[in-house]
mmCIF file of C-alpha atoms in Angstrom:
data_model
loop_
_atom_site.group_PDB
_atom_site.id
_atom_site.type_symbol
_atom_site.label_atom_id
_atom_site.label_comp_id
_atom_site.label_asym_id
_atom_site.label_seq_id
_atom_site.Cartn_x
_atom_site.Cartn_y
_atom_site.Cartn_z
ATOM 1 C CA MET Z 1 13.466 -32.545 35.948
ATOM 2 C CA ASN Z 2 15.683 -29.479 35.404
ATOM 3 C CA LEU Z 3 17.825 -29.530 38.435
ATOM 4 C CA ALA Z 4 19.027 -26.031 38.182
ATOM 5 C CA GLU Z 5 15.558 -24.952 38.540
ATOM 6 C CA LEU Z 6 15.552 -26.374 41.835
ATOM 7 C CA ILE Z 7 17.888 -23.618 43.351
ATOM 8 C CA THR Z 8 16.562 -20.947 41.142
ATOM 9 C CA GLY Z 9 15.537 -18.741 44.456
ATOM 10 C CA VAL Z 10 19.025 -18.973 46.320
ATOM 11 C CA THR Z 11 20.146 -15.797 47.792
ATOM 12 C CA ARG Z 12 24.093 -15.271 47.775
ATOM 13 C CA THR Z 13 25.875 -13.004 50.388
ATOM 14 C CA VAL Z 14 29.515 -12.284 50.869
ATOM 15 C CA THR Z 15 30.595 -10.554 54.141
ATOM 16 C CA THR Z 16 34.180 -9.681 55.431
ATOM 17 C CA GLN Z 17 35.157 -8.711 59.063
ATOM 18 C CA GLY Z 18 38.991 -8.645 59.280
ATOM 19 C CA SER Z 19 40.680 -11.554 57.975
ATOM 20 C CA HIS Z 20 37.268 -13.923 58.231
ATOM 21 C CA HIS Z 21 35.058 -14.291 55.245
ATOM 22 C CA THR Z 22 31.251 -15.333 55.513
ATOM 23 C CA VAL Z 23 29.702 -17.244 52.702
ATOM 24 C CA GLN Z 24 25.716 -17.199 53.178
ATOM 25 C CA LEU Z 25 23.029 -18.929 51.337
ATOM 26 C CA GLU Z 26 19.482 -18.852 51.718
ATOM 27 C CA HIS Z 27 16.772 -21.051 50.024
ATOM 28 C CA ILE Z 28 12.959 -21.746 50.556
ATOM 29 C CA TYR Z 29 11.478 -25.187 50.911
ATOM 30 C CA GLU Z 30 8.161 -26.225 50.624
ATOM 31 C CA THR Z 31 8.259 -28.378 53.680
ATOM 32 C CA SER Z 32 8.483 -27.967 57.298
ATOM 33 C CA PRO Z 33 11.654 -27.219 59.679
ATOM 34 C CA GLU Z 34 11.177 -30.663 61.380
ATOM 35 C CA GLU Z 35 11.544 -32.594 58.121
ATOM 36 C CA ILE Z 36 14.501 -30.696 56.827
ATOM 37 C CA TRP Z 37 15.976 -30.994 60.521
ATOM 38 C CA ASP Z 38 15.600 -34.402 60.360
ATOM 39 C CA ALA Z 39 17.047 -34.885 57.074
ATOM 40 C CA ILE Z 40 20.166 -32.822 57.992
ATOM 41 C CA THR Z 41 20.701 -34.710 61.074
ATOM 42 C CA GLN Z 42 19.916 -38.326 60.718
ATOM 43 C CA PRO Z 43 22.758 -40.348 59.576
ATOM 44 C CA GLN Z 44 20.559 -42.814 57.414
ATOM 45 C CA ARG Z 45 19.228 -39.623 55.366
ATOM 46 C CA LEU Z 46 22.636 -37.743 55.241
ATOM 47 C CA GLU Z 47 24.229 -40.607 53.465
ATOM 48 C CA LYS Z 48 21.346 -40.711 50.501
ATOM 49 C CA TRP Z 49 21.712 -37.016 49.676
ATOM 50 C CA PHE Z 50 24.930 -35.645 51.169
ATOM 51 C CA GLU Z 51 27.584 -38.029 52.539
ATOM 52 C CA PRO Z 52 27.977 -40.926 54.989
ATOM 53 C CA THR Z 53 28.160 -39.476 58.513
ATOM 54 C CA GLU Z 54 29.650 -40.929 61.842
ATOM 55 C CA GLY Z 55 30.519 -40.153 65.440
ATOM 56 C CA GLU Z 56 28.606 -38.643 68.252
ATOM 57 C CA LEU Z 57 26.032 -36.775 66.691
ATOM 58 C CA ILE Z 58 24.807 -34.670 69.618
ATOM 59 C CA GLU Z 59 25.820 -31.317 71.253
ATOM 60 C CA GLY Z 60 29.371 -31.519 72.196
ATOM 61 C CA GLY Z 61 30.044 -34.710 70.180
ATOM 62 C CA ARG Z 62 32.451 -35.025 67.246
ATOM 63 C CA TYR Z 63 31.294 -35.934 63.766
ATOM 64 C CA GLN Z 64 33.168 -37.243 60.720
ATOM 65 C CA LEU Z 65 32.204 -37.243 56.898
ATOM 66 C CA THR Z 66 33.775 -40.429 55.861
ATOM 67 C CA GLU Z 67 34.222 -39.924 52.307
ATOM 68 C CA SER Z 68 35.675 -36.002 52.242
ATOM 69 C CA GLY Z 69 37.547 -36.682 55.445
ATOM 70 C CA THR Z 70 35.559 -33.577 56.967
ATOM 71 C CA GLU Z 71 35.188 -33.594 60.667
ATOM 72 C CA GLY Z 72 33.997 -31.420 63.562
ATOM 73 C CA THR Z 73 32.586 -30.562 66.645
ATOM 74 C CA ILE Z 74 28.820 -30.165 66.989
ATOM 75 C CA GLN Z 75 29.111 -26.835 69.170
ATOM 76 C CA ARG Z 76 25.262 -26.416 69.363
ATOM 77 C CA CYS Z 77 22.168 -28.007 68.552
ATOM 78 C CA ASP Z 78 18.913 -26.270 68.856
ATOM 79 C CA ARG Z 79 16.062 -28.626 67.359
ATOM 80 C CA PRO Z 80 14.616 -27.802 64.541
ATOM 81 C CA ARG Z 81 15.999 -24.343 64.704
ATOM 82 C CA SER Z 82 19.695 -24.318 64.326
ATOM 83 C CA VAL Z 83 22.761 -26.311 64.511
ATOM 84 C CA ASN Z 84 26.463 -24.782 64.823
ATOM 85 C CA ILE Z 85 29.266 -27.075 63.654
ATOM 86 C CA THR Z 86 33.286 -26.483 63.046
ATOM 87 C CA TRP Z 87 34.277 -27.841 59.673
ATOM 88 C CA GLU Z 88 37.844 -29.154 59.897
ATOM 89 C CA TYR Z 89 39.463 -30.337 56.596
ATOM 90 C CA ASP Z 90 42.868 -30.701 55.544
ATOM 91 C CA GLY Z 91 44.272 -28.708 58.611
ATOM 92 C CA ASP Z 92 42.155 -25.851 58.079
ATOM 93 C CA GLU Z 93 39.498 -25.241 60.506
ATOM 94 C CA SER Z 94 36.172 -23.032 59.782
ATOM 95 C CA ALA Z 95 32.836 -22.482 61.027
ATOM 96 C CA VAL Z 96 29.309 -23.554 59.718
ATOM 97 C CA GLN Z 97 25.884 -22.609 61.103
ATOM 98 C CA VAL Z 98 22.522 -23.838 59.438
ATOM 99 C CA THR Z 99 19.279 -21.993 60.434
ATOM 100 C CA LEU Z 100 15.625 -23.148 59.938
ATOM 101 C CA GLN Z 101 12.994 -20.429 60.067
ATOM 102 C CA PRO Z 102 9.631 -21.464 59.622
ATOM 103 C CA LEU Z 103 7.489 -19.995 56.907
ATOM 104 C CA GLU Z 104 3.728 -20.424 56.082
ATOM 105 C CA GLY Z 105 3.785 -23.502 53.757
ATOM 106 C CA GLY Z 106 7.535 -23.990 54.009
ATOM 107 C CA THR Z 107 10.758 -23.214 55.749
ATOM 108 C CA HIS Z 108 13.568 -20.689 54.984
ATOM 109 C CA LEU Z 109 17.072 -22.132 55.375
ATOM 110 C CA THR Z 110 20.396 -20.269 55.388
ATOM 111 C CA ILE Z 111 23.705 -21.770 55.470
ATOM 112 C CA ARG Z 112 26.726 -19.450 56.803
ATOM 113 C CA HIS Z 113 30.026 -20.755 56.178
ATOM 114 C CA THR Z 114 32.837 -18.449 58.312
ATOM 115 C CA MET Z 115 36.665 -19.061 57.174
ATOM 116 C CA GLU Z 116 39.584 -17.366 57.687
ATOM 117 C CA GLU Z 117 41.613 -15.799 54.297
ATOM 118 C CA ASN Z 118 43.984 -18.226 53.446
ATOM 119 C CA ASP Z 119 45.697 -19.125 49.737
ATOM 120 C CA HIS Z 120 42.789 -21.452 48.766
ATOM 121 C CA TRP Z 121 40.392 -18.212 49.381
ATOM 122 C CA ARG Z 122 42.785 -15.949 47.441
ATOM 123 C CA THR Z 123 42.715 -18.229 44.814
ATOM 124 C CA TYR Z 124 39.136 -19.198 44.194
ATOM 125 C CA GLY Z 125 37.263 -16.761 46.512
ATOM 126 C CA PRO Z 126 33.795 -17.281 47.743
ATOM 127 C CA ALA Z 127 32.588 -19.371 44.496
ATOM 128 C CA ALA Z 128 34.451 -22.243 45.732
ATOM 129 C CA THR Z 129 32.411 -22.699 49.104
ATOM 130 C CA GLY Z 130 29.203 -21.453 47.454
ATOM 131 C CA ILE Z 131 28.697 -23.782 44.497
ATOM 132 C CA GLY Z 132 29.846 -26.672 47.133
ATOM 133 C CA TRP Z 133 26.704 -25.546 49.318
ATOM 134 C CA GLU Z 134 24.625 -24.968 46.381
ATOM 135 C CA SER Z 135 25.320 -28.394 45.051
ATOM 136 C CA SER Z 136 24.025 -29.755 48.839
ATOM 137 C CA LEU Z 137 20.832 -27.436 48.487
ATOM 138 C CA MET Z 138 20.039 -29.095 45.328
ATOM 139 C CA SER Z 139 20.598 -32.501 46.576
ATOM 140 C CA LEU Z 140 18.629 -31.772 49.502
ATOM 141 C CA ALA Z 141 15.524 -30.513 47.173
ATOM 142 C CA LEU Z 142 15.775 -33.875 45.456
ATOM 143 C CA HIS Z 143 15.853 -35.828 48.697
ATOM 144 C CA LEU Z 144 12.849 -33.902 50.248
ATOM 145 C CA ASN Z 145 10.770 -34.280 46.879
ATOM 146 C CA ALA Z 146 11.705 -38.107 46.586
ATOM 147 C CA ALA Z 147 12.575 -37.206 43.203
ATOM 148 C CA SER Z 148 15.178 -39.942 42.715
ATOM 149 C CA SER Z 149 16.665 -43.402 44.114
ATOM 150 C CA ASP Z 150 20.207 -42.235 43.505
ATOM 151 C CA ILE Z 151 20.570 -38.606 43.916
ATOM 152 C CA LEU Z 152 24.166 -38.397 44.138
ATOM 153 C CA GLN Z 153 24.881 -40.252 41.016
ATOM 154 C CA ASP Z 154 22.252 -37.965 39.415
ATOM 155 C CA LEU Z 155 23.953 -35.121 40.297
ATOM 156 C CA CYS Z 156 27.299 -36.173 39.526
ATOM 157 C CA ASP Z 157 25.787 -37.002 36.265
ATOM 158 C CA PHE Z 158 24.350 -33.227 35.784
ATOM 159 C CA ALA Z 159 27.518 -31.748 37.040
ATOM 160 C CA GLY Z 160 29.442 -33.329 34.190
ATOM 161 C CA SER Z 161 26.679 -32.480 31.221
ATOM 162 C CA THR Z 162 26.673 -29.615 29.193
ATOM 163 C CA GLU Z 163 23.855 -27.893 31.703
ATOM 164 C CA GLY Z 164 25.640 -28.391 34.501
ATOM 165 C CA HIS Z 165 28.422 -26.725 33.021
ATOM 166 C CA THR Z 166 26.334 -23.953 32.179
ATOM 167 C CA TYR Z 167 24.956 -23.824 35.818
ATOM 168 C CA THR Z 168 28.451 -23.986 37.335
ATOM 169 C CA ASP Z 169 29.497 -21.098 35.001
ATOM 170 C CA ASP Z 170 26.454 -19.013 36.103
ATOM 171 C CA ALA Z 171 26.819 -19.732 39.680
ATOM 172 C CA ALA Z 172 30.587 -18.657 39.826
ATOM 173 C CA ASP Z 173 29.395 -15.425 38.246
ATOM 174 C CA ALA Z 174 26.740 -15.049 40.916
ATOM 175 C CA TRP Z 175 29.241 -15.425 43.557
ATOM 176 C CA LYS Z 176 31.523 -13.047 42.103
ATOM 177 C CA THR Z 177 28.753 -10.422 42.010
ATOM 178 C CA ALA Z 178 28.075 -10.918 45.337
ATOM 179 C CA TYR Z 179 31.752 -10.693 46.417
ATOM 180 C CA VAL Z 180 31.839 -7.528 44.577
ATOM 181 C CA GLN Z 181 28.848 -6.302 46.481
ATOM 182 C CA SER Z 182 30.675 -6.822 49.493
ATOM 183 C CA GLY Z 183 33.425 -4.713 48.241
ATOM 184 C CA ALA Z 184 35.912 -6.862 46.610
ATOM 185 C CA ASP Z 185 37.909 -5.893 43.840
ATOM 186 C CA GLU Z 186 35.890 -6.675 40.428
ATOM 187 C CA ASP Z 187 38.605 -7.841 38.254
ATOM 188 C CA GLN Z 188 40.215 -10.132 41.227
ATOM 189 C CA ALA Z 189 36.606 -11.611 41.798
ATOM 190 C CA GLN Z 190 36.176 -12.200 38.080
ATOM 191 C CA GLN Z 191 39.668 -14.209 37.910
ATOM 192 C CA GLN Z 192 38.363 -16.312 41.085
ATOM 193 C CA ALA Z 193 35.243 -17.107 39.528
ATOM 194 C CA ILE Z 194 36.997 -18.213 36.400
ATOM 195 C CA LYS Z 195 39.301 -20.357 38.522
ATOM 196 C CA THR Z 196 36.359 -22.156 40.647
ATOM 197 C CA ALA Z 197 34.404 -22.942 37.485
ATOM 198 C CA ALA Z 198 37.243 -24.524 35.820
ATOM 199 C CA PHE Z 199 37.873 -26.485 38.993
ATOM 200 C CA TYR Z 200 34.239 -27.704 39.225
ATOM 201 C CA LYS Z 201 33.986 -28.616 35.514
ATOM 202 C CA GLY Z 202 37.422 -30.557 35.561
ATOM 203 C CA THR Z 203 39.042 -28.055 32.916
ATOM 204 C CA GLU Z 204 41.576 -26.305 35.105
#
């Protein structure tokens, strides 16, 4: 299976309001909102394709991603339509919203990650966040298709392969284009994309 083809249809958008930037990804899955909702909210499923998750997983509760150390508050939970959470990591707090829109024969999934500009953003731009979420969309697709018994290892192997490096370069360039379309300086966006691709490929 060509893993990169699983997210060929990703739509990438970057918007800026004041000192806050929003990285948005959209993708269509050929399954129901209810099935995706369970995959993105049930701990026993999350650990198979995303990360082990603990906490009080209800509206108003706190969650923890036990491998990365990310944590936050579940601010809003509207099954099976949307969930809003804070994303707290290494002293920074941002906001993530996931929405599921039913379509004939599938679901339109949107991720919106809004963060304040900081040194990380000025260095890497939107591609760092964007490629991270694209990897999750890819992993979710594999999970929904029951394509592998060890999805996370397969993705790790893919990321280190020649095909994976090509995909990372292409994704970083796509985020550069989205950022420039939002009004960013093209030279700066290009340098950020190069740095992000190098980081993900381990050549930085």
